[in-house]
Amino acid sequence: LFGHTTFLQLADPPIGILLSLALSSIAVYGIMLAGWSSGSKYPLLGSVRASAQMVSYEAALGLSVATVFLLAGTMSTNGIVQGQSTFRNWNLIATGVVPFVIFLIAATAELNRPPFDLVEAEQELVGGFNTEYSSIRFALFFLAEFMNTMTMSGIIVTLFLGGPQPITVGHTTVHIPLGPFTGTFWFLLKVLVFLYSYVWFRATLPRLRYDQLMNLGWKLLIPLALGWFMLLAAFRVGQDNHWNRAVVGLVSIAVIAVCWLLLSHAVRVSQRNREREGATF
């Protein structure tokens, strides 16, 4: 703009994405305090359930982002985007698609969007932590939820889809004659795709039960994200030190299986203890 290179961001801290995730996790405090300050036990139970859901999926979310940090070598949003200059270098492909799928599922659960909107399940008598709120207070809760959806869509585009980088078909780049606003157009277009996807999820997928929600997060997403991160790290180190890729792959698969078995056993033991305590009570 006017002969100067201007980035569409206010600042580029060296821990940009990590700072964004840290700020998004503060929403747990708002939900917990909203349910507690209502003075009713039902919103309090809804806030506890929502907080447990958000905290559980934060682990899988962070482990999937760690794979992007591993390949990019930086946490800066500008540095991550610069490493995705072409379609083949997009982290969606470079990380093997699995971290992208894990991040999308975990982000949907953290945003309380369907099919993970258990905080406002209509089959119950109360609507979750915001039951006692109306008027502008109720509107602020939903405004924050929808704004968080837009923010998370922007983070997904930045991490996995090249940010403002244009789409390339083969060796040909799709050019849009918008001058300095070309990157802004591509970024907003990719964000709109994810916003449409969230509406699509709401109209397509059935709601999960709460035990299915927790089992998906602790038994599948967390072990898979951790194992995939170790697999990519092993291949990256092995490529530099000329390790045997077959052995690295087998060891990584074994680690994924062990993590899955241990976490599954821990969840089963916890559920069994709760059932025993409930029967005793």
Phi, psi and omega in degrees: 000122179056038177083006180239146176278117184239124178269145180276061177202145182288323182207161179230073180292154181293347177240045189303305182293321179297322177294321179296317179293323178295319179291324179292331180286347178293341180301337178300320180296317180297317180293317181294316180292327179295317179290322182289322183281355179289337180078016179230147184285334182288312172299328178296317177295323177295321179291323177296317179295317179295320179295318178298321179295315183292318180293321181297318183275351174296325181296310178296324179297314180294321180291325177290325177291329180299329177294324177293317178299322181297317182282322183282330182075013180204157174258358179289135179296322179294319179294322178295319180292320180297331177284355180245050187292331179236166182299323180291337179269000177301140180295341173303321180266319185296326180272356177090023174068325185301312177300327178295316180295317179297316180296319181295317179293314181295321178294321178297319178291321180291330179278357183060035178266154178301144006271022182250020183275059182282349180284345180225044181295127186283350178281356179258170182279341181239158184261018178101206187293340183259024183298319186274005183253145179216177175060226187292329179293318177296320179295324180294323178298313182287328175297318178297322180296315181289324176294323177295326176296317178294319180296315180294326175297320177296323178293319178298315179298319180292319185283319192242338188243023172081002179060234180278005180293138180289163179276137178246136177248106186069238176257011183251130178266132179285112183264133175244118185285073178241011177064228183289350181263013180296314179298321178297320179298313182294321180296312181294325178296317178293322178296319179297327177299318180287324177297321175294323180297322179295322175294322178297318177301316181299322184275349188246315192267139175282156181287142177276156169283163185293324178292325175293323178298313181290321178296321178297318182288312187274327184268336185241302189293313183295310177299320181293317179295317179295315180295320179293323177297316179294325178295313179295321178296319179295319179293324180292316178291320180295327178294325179283331184250010176059049176280165176282116185293327179297316179294319179299317180296317180295317179296319180294320177296321177297321179295318177300316181296318180295317178299318180295317180295316182295314180292322177297318179296319180296319179293319179296318179297318179297316179295320179296320179295319179295319178296321180293318178294322178294320178294323178293320179294000000 
